[in-house]
Structures are given as C-alpha cells and as structure tokens.
Coordinates of C-alpha atoms in Angstrom, one line a residue:
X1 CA 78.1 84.9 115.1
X2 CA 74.4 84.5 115.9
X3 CA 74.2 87.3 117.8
X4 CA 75.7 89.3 115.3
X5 CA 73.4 88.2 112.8
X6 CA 70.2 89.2 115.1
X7 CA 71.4 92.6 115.6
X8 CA 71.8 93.2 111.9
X9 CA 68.1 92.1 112.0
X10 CA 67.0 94.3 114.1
X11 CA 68.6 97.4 113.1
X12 CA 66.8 96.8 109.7
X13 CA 63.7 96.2 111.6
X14 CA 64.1 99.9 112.7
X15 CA 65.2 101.2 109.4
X16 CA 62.5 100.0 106.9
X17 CA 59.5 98.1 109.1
X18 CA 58.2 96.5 106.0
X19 CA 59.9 94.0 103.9
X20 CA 63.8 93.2 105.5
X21 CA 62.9 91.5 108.4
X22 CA 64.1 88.0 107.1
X23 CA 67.5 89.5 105.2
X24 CA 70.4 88.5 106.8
X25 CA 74.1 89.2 105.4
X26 CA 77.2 87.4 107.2
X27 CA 79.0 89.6 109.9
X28 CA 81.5 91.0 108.3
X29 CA 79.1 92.4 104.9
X30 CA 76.6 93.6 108.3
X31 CA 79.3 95.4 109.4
X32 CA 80.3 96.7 105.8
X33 CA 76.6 97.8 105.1
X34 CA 75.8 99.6 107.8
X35 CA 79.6 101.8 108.0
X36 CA 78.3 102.9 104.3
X37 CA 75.2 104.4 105.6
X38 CA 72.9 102.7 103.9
X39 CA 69.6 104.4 105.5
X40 CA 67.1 101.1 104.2
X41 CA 67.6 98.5 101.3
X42 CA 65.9 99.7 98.1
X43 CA 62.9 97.4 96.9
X44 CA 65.3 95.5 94.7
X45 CA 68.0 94.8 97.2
X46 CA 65.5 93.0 99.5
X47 CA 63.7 91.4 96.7
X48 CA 66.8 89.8 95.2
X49 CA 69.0 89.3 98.2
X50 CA 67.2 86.8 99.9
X51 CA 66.6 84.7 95.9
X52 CA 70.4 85.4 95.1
X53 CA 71.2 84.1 99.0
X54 CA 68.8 80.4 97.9
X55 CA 70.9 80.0 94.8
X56 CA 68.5 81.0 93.1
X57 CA 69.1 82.6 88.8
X58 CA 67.7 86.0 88.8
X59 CA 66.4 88.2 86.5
X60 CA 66.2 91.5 87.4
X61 CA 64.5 94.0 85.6
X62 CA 65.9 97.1 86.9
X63 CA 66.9 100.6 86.2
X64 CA 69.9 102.5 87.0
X65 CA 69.8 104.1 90.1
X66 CA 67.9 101.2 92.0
X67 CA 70.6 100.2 94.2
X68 CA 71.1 96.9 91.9
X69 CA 74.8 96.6 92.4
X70 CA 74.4 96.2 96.3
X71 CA 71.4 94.1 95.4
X72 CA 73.5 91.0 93.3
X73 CA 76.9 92.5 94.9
X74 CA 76.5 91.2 98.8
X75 CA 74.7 87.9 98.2
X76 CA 77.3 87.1 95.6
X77 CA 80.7 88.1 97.3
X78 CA 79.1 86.1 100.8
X79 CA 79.8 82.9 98.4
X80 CA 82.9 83.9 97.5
X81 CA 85.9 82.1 99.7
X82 CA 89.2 84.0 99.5
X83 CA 92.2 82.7 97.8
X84 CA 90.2 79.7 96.2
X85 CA 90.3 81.1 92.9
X86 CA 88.0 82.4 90.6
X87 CA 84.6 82.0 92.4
X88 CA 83.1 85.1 90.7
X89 CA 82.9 86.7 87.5
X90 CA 81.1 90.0 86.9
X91 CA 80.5 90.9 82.8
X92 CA 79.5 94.8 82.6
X93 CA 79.6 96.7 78.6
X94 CA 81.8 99.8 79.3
X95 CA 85.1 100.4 81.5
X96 CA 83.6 103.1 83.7
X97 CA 81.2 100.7 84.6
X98 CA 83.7 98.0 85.2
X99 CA 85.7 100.7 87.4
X100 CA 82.4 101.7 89.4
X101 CA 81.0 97.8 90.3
X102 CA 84.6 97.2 91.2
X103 CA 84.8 100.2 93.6
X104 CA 81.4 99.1 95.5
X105 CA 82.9 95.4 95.6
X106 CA 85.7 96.8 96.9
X107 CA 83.4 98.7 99.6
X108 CA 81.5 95.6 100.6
X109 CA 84.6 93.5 101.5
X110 CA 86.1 96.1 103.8
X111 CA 85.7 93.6 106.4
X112 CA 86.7 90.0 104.4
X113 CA 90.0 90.7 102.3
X114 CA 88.7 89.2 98.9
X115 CA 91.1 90.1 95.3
X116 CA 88.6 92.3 92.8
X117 CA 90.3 92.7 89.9
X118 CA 89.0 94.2 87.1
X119 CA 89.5 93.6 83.2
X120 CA 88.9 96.3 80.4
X121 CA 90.4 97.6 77.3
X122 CA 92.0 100.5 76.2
X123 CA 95.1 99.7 78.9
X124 CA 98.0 97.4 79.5
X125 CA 97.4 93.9 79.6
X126 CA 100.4 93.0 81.7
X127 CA 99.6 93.8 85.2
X128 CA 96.3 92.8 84.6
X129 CA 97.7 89.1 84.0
X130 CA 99.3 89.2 87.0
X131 CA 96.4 90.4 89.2
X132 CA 94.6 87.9 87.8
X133 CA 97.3 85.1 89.4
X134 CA 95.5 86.0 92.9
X135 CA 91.8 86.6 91.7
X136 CA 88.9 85.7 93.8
X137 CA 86.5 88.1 92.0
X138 CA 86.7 89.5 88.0
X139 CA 84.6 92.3 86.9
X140 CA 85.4 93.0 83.2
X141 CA 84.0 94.1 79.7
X142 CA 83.4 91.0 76.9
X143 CA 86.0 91.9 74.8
X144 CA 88.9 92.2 77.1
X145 CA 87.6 89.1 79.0
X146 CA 87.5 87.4 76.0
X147 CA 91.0 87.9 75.4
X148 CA 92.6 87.0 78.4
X149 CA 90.6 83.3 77.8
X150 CA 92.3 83.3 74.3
X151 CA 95.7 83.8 76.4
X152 CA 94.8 81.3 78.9
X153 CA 95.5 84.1 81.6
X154 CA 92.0 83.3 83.1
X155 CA 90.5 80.6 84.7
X156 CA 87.0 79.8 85.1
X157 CA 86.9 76.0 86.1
X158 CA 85.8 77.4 89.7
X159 CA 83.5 80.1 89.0
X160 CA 80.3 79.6 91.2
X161 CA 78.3 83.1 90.2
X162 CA 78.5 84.7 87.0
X163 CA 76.0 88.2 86.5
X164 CA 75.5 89.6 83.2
X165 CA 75.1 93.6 84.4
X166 CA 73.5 96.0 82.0
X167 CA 72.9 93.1 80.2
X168 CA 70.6 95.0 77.3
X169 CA 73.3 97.6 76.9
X170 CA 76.1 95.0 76.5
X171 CA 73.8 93.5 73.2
X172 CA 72.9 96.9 72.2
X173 CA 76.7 97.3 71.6
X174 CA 77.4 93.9 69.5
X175 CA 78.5 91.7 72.9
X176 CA 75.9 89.3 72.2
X177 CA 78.2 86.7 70.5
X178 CA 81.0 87.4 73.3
X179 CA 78.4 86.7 76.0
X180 CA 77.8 83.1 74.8
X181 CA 81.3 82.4 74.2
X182 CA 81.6 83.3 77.6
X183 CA 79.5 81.3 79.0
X184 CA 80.2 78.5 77.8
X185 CA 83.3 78.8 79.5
X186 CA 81.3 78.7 82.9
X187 CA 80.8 76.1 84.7
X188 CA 77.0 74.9 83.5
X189 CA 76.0 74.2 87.3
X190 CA 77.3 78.2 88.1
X191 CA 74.6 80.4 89.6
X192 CA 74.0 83.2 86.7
X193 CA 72.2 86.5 88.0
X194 CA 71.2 89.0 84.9
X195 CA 70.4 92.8 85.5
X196 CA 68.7 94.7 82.4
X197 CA 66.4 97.5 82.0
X198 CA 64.9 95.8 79.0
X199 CA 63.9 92.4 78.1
X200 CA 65.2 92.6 74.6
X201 CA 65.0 89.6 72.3
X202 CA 68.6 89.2 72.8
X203 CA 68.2 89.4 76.5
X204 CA 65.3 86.2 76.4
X205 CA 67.5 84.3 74.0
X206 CA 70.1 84.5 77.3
X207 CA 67.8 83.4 79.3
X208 CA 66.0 80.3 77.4
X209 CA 69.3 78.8 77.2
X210 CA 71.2 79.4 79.6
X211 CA 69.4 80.2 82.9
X212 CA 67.8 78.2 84.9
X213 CA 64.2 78.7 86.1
X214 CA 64.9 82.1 86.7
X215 CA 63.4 84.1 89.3
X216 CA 62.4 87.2 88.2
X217 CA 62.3 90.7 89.8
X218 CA 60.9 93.8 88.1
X219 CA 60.8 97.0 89.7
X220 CA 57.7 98.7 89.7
X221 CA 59.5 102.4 90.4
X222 CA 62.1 104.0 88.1
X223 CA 63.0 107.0 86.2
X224 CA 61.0 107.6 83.3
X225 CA 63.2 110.0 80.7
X226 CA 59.8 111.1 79.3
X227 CA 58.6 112.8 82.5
X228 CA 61.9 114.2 83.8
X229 CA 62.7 117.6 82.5
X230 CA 66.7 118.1 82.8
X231 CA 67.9 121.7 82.5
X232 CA 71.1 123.6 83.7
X233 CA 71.9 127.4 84.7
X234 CA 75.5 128.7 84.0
X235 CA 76.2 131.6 86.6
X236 CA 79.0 132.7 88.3
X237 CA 80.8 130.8 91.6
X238 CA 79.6 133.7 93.7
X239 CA 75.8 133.7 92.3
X240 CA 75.7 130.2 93.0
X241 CA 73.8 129.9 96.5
X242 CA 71.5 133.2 95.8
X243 CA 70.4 131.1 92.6
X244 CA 69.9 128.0 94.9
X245 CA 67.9 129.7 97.8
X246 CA 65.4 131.4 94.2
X247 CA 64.7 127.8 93.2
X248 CA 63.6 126.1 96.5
X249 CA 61.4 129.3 97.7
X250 CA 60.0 130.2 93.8
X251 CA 60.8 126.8 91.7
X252 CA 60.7 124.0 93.5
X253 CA 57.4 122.4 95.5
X254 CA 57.0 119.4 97.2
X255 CA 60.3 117.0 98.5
X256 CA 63.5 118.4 97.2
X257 CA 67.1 117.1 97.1
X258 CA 70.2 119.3 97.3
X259 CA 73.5 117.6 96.0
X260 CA 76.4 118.6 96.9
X261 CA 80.1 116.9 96.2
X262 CA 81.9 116.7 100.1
X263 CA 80.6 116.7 103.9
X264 CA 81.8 120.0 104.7
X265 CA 80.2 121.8 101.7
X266 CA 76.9 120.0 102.8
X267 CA 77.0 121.8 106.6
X268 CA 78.0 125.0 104.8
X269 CA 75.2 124.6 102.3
X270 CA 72.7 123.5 104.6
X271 CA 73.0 126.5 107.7
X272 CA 73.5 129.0 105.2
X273 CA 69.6 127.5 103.7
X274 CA 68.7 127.7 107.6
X275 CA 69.8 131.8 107.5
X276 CA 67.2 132.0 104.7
X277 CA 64.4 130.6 107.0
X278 CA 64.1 127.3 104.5
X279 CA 63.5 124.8 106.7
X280 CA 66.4 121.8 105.4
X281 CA 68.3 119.2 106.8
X282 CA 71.9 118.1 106.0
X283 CA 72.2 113.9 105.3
X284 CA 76.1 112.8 105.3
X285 CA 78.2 109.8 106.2
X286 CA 79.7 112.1 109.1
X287 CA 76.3 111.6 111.3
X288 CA 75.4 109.5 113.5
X289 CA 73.5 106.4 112.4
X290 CA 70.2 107.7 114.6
X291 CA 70.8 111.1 112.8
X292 CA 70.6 110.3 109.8
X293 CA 67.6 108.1 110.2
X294 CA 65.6 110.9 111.8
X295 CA 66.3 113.2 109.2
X296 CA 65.4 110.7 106.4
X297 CA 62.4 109.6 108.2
X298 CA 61.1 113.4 108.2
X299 CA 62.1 113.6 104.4
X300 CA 60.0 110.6 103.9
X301 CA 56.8 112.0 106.0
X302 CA 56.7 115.4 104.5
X303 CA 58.1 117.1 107.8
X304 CA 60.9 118.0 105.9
X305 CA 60.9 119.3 102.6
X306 CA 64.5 120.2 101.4
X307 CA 67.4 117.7 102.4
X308 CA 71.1 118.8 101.6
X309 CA 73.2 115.3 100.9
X310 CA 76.2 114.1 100.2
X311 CA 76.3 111.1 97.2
X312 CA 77.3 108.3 100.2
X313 CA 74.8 109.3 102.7
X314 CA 71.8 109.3 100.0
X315 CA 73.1 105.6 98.7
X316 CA 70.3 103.3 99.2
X317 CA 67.7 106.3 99.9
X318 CA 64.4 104.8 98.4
X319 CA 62.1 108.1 98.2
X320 CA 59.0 107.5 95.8
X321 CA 57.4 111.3 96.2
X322 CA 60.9 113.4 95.3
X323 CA 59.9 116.3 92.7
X324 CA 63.3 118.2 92.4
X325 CA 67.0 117.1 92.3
X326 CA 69.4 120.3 92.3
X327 CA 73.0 119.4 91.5
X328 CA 74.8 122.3 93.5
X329 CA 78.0 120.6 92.9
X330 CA 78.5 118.7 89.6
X331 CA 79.1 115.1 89.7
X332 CA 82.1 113.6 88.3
X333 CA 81.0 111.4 86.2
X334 CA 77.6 110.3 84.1
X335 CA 77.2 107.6 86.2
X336 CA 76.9 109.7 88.9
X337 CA 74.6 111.9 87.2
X338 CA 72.2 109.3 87.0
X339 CA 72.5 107.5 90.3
X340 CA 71.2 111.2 91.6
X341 CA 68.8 111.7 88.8
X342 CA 67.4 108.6 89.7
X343 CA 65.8 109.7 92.9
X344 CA 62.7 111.4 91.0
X345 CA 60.3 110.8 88.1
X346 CA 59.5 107.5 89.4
X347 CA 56.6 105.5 88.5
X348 CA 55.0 107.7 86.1
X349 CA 55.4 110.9 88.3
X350 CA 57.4 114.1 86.6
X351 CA 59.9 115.0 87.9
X352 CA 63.2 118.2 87.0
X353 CA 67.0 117.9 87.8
X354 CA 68.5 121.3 88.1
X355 CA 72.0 121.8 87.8
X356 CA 73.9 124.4 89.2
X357 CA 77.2 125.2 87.3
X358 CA 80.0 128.1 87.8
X359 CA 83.1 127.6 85.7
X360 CA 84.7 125.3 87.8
X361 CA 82.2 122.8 87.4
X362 CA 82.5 122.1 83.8
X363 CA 85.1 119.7 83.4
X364 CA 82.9 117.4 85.4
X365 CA 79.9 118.8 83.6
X366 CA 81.2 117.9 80.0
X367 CA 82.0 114.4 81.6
X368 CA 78.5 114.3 82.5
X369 CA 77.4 115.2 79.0
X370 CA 79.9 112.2 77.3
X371 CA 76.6 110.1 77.7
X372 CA 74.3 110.8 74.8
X373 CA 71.6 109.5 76.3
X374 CA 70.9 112.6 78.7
X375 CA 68.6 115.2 77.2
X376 CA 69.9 118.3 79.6
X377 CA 69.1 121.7 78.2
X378 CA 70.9 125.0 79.0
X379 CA 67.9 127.5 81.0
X380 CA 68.8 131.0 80.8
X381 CA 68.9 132.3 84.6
X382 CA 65.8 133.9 86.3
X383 CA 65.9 137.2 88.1
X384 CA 67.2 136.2 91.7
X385 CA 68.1 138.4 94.6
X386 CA 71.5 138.1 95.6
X387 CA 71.6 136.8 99.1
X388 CA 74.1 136.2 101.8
X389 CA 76.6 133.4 101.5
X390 CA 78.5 133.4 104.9
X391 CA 82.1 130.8 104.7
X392 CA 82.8 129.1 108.7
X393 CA 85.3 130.2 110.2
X394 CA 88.9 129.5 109.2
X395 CA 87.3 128.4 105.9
X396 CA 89.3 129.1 103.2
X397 CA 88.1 129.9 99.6
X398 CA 89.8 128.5 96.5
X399 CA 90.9 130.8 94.2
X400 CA 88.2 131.6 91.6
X401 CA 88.1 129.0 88.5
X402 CA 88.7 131.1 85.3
X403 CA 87.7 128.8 82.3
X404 CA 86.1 129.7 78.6
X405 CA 84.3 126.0 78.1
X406 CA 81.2 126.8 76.6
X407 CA 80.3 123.9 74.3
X408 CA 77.6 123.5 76.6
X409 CA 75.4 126.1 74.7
X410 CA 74.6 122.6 71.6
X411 CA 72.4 120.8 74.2

C-alpha cells in the first residue's frame, strides 16, 4: 500500500512541481483520480485536502468552477467506511446540484463500493426511504432532508463529516433556519467543512456557533462577472466551423479554449483547425496520461495557443492567463456553463465566452439560460468566409435539426 501511495506522489510531482508534493489520497481514490484525468489539483484542492485529511473545519471561500467538489469530496469519502451507516452528509440548495456532487462522488468511489444516495424534492419519497436503509453517504437539499428527519427515515447518530456546499446560496434562498435544525442533529464532535463564495452574515453566524477553529481557505483566482463579457451567435449547423475558424484568426488573442460536447467531435474539430493552418491541440480523456500533459504544459507556456477539449479532460485544468472560452457545442446544463466559463476572467483579468449555436443546440442552450444569473447577450454574426469542414471517414452526419426556438432574442 506504501508503494502505491509513493507513486501517486510522484506522478503529482511531475504534474504540478509546486504545491502537491505532500498530498496523498488512499489507493483506491489514487487510482480514481488519475483514470478521470485530472491534469494537476487546482489551488483549492491542494490547499484544503491536506486540512480536510488533519480533521481539520474548513472554510472555503471559493467560486464555482474552482474544482471545490474534488477539493472536500476525496478527503471526505477516504473517512467514509462502507456499510457503517451514515458517515457523511453533504447539504447543497438546489436538486441539480444535489444530482451533480452526487455524480462526482459517484466518480471518486469507482474503486471502494460506497452507497451515495441523494435526497431532493419535487420526486417520490418512497425509494428514496429505502436507499437510505443502505446509506453510507447523503447529498441532499434542507427541505427534503429535513423531512425525512421528521419521518425518522434518516439517521445521523454516525455522521463523521458534514459540508455545507454553496452555503451563501442555500441562506440566500431562506435555508438558514433548516441549516441549524440540521445541525443540531449532527453529532457536535462531526468534522463540518463549509464552501461559499461569500461570507454573508448568515454564513459567519454558521461559523461562530458551530465550527470549530475553522481553517480557512480563500481563493485568490476566480471569475469576476464584471470583467467577462458573455455573448452568443445563432448561425446555421453548417456555418458553424467557418464562424469558429473567423473568431480564433480575427477575434480571439492570447490562450483560447475550444469546447466541444464528445471525444470524437474534439479530433474532428481539432484537424479540421489544423487544415486552417491554426496551430491547436485536442485535450480528451481518450489520450494518453503523458499526452495530455504535454499538451497542457504547452497551453500553460504559450507554445500553444488554441486547445480543443472535451468537459472531462479540462476537469481540474488550473489556467490563470485564458482570454477566450468558445462553446462550439452547448453544454447541457447551467452548471456546466459555468464550470467552463470559469476558466477565464480570473483575478481581475477580462475575459469573453463565445457561444456557438445552430438549432440543435438550443434546448441545451435555454437550459443554460434557466440561471438568471448569467448576463449572455445575442451578437449578430460578423462577415466570415465560409471555409472547409471535411467529416472522417465513415462518419455519418445526423440529420439536420429543424427548430423555431427563438426566445433567445430577450437576453
């Protein structure tokens, strides 16, 4: 096991020279960490790994898009002992988010079979209850948390960890009296992690009475909304790539991310870009561990301006000088909008998302635009010469998307 643990070591060493040297996860979150490509930690994960690890309460001041639910996620579910009950209890605001953190947990336990089970609102009760039978791990929403305590369908006399995620956003939306009730259902020796991008009043009144001698962790690098111009062209499927290839050679200067939604449209993307004499790389899980650390090491250093990536194979990519984002697929959801956006106007710097959409991109696009919060404006398209897009070989085409969604024209 030892050995294990020193290999983990020292591929970290290679990945990010600075500050993981001393992080070490058990072998089996190693082994999970490294198959989901994570090309370095991001400042928070090795700031609050190694605390969260000690037993340490955390506050962690930290955006979305910082790579916070690896950061609390590992070190948590390392604690956690399978089949011993309720060890640990994650409390997020909305269901989407309770779906997402439940997802990664789900990722980071590929290797030790631990029961996530996830409480929200807004579905049937019943199968929940029984899930919750075998739980080792719950990530839910106050309210629906709250009820199965009232039912006596949950447990917590065992709970070891307990992390308040988007803790502002819970109080923001009237959770702060659920909170306390919660916790005062927890076991007053339990561990209790918080992760906010504010320190509201309601956030320090957490704190002062329940945590204990908190250690806290603020991020220095996040995305400011005031310096991140979000726009959108809507073009047809087959104008698409010559509207792409207008924006990286006429738009678009200094490091530059290209998003798109599988592997295979990544490859495509990417040595059609290479026809058009722009220098870009393609980043996705299907390369090699070396691979993909070659290409993000030119990214970081400026030998490499324009990287094509999948959403996996960007997870954990910490890149302080990115300028551009282009969504060339649409994500699915908001959350996923912002996990990409968050990859530029960090620290003060400006920074523009640009998203590509064809009619077949706007059911996820009006998904995207369900969160109020995102100030993305519709850009009539520039002039752009029409360019080239050549399909591989036995590649077939979908059928072209015919759709008359066009509420996008209020933003």
């Amino acid at each position: 096991m030892a050995g294990k643990k020193q290999t983990f070591k020292i591929k970290l060493r290679t990945i990010h020279r600075m500050n993981t040297k001393g992080i070490v996860l058990k072998p089996e979150f190693e082994k999970a960490i490294l198959d989901l490509g994570f090309a370095e930690l991001t400042e928070i994960q090795e700031r609050c790994i190694p605390l969260i690890q000690q037993g340490r309460d955390v506050i962690g001041l930290s955006y979305t898009g910082s790579g916070k639910t690896a950061a609390f996620g590992f070190p948590a579910l390392e604690k956690v002992v399978p089949g011993k009950k309720i060890q640990l209890i994650v409390l997020v605001p909305t269901r989407e988010l309770c779906m997402q953190v439940s997802k990664e947990f789900r990722k980071f336990t590929k290797y030790r079979k631990t029961a996530i089970v996830e409480v929200y609102g807004g579905v049937a009760i019943g199968p929940q209850i029984d899930h919750l039978r075998t739980a080792d791990v719950v990530v839910g929403t106050p309210g629906r948390f709250l009820d199965h305590l009232s039912r006596g369908t949950l447990n917590t006399s065992n709970t070891k960890i307990l992390i308040l995620d988007e803790a502002d956003k819970m109080f923001e939306m009237g959770f702060i009296d659920d909170i306390k009730r919660i916790i005062s259902q927890i076991p007053s020796n339990s561990q209790k992690l918080l992760f906010s991008a504010t320190m509201s009043s309601e956030v320090m009144s957490i704190v002062k009475h329940y945590m204990k001698n908190p250690e806290r962790v603020k991020m220095q690098s996040y995305v400011d909304k005031n310096k991140l111009i979000q726009h959108y062209y809507d073009v047809e499927k087959f104008q698409k790539f010559s509207l792409l290839v207008h924006t990286l050679k006429h738009e678009a200067h200094g490091l530059k991310i290209v998003f798109c939604s599988t592997r295979r449209i990544v490859d495509i993307v990417h040595r059609n870009l290479l026809n058009q004499n722009i220098k870009a790389q393609a980043l996705h899980g299907g390369m090699t561990q070396s691979k993909r650390k070659q290409v993000i090491d030119e990214f970081k250093n400026g030998t490499l301006e324009v990287l094509v990536a999948s959403d996996g194979a960007a997870r954990g990519l910490d890149i302080k000088n990115v300028t551009i984002i282009i969504n060339y697929d649409i994500p699915k959801t908001s959350l996923e909008y912002v996990h990409r956006i968050g990859r530029t106007a960090r620290a003060g710097e400006e920074g523009r998302v640009i998203s590509l959409l064809s009619p077949e991109d706007h059911d996820n696009f009006g998904r995207v635009l369900g969160d109020r919060s995102l100030l993305i404006h519709k850009m009539k398209a520039p002039v752009f010469e029409k360019v080239p897009f050549i399909m591989p070989q036995h590649s077939h085409r979908r059928p072209p998307f015919r759709s008359s969604f066009s509420r996008f024209g209020r933003r």
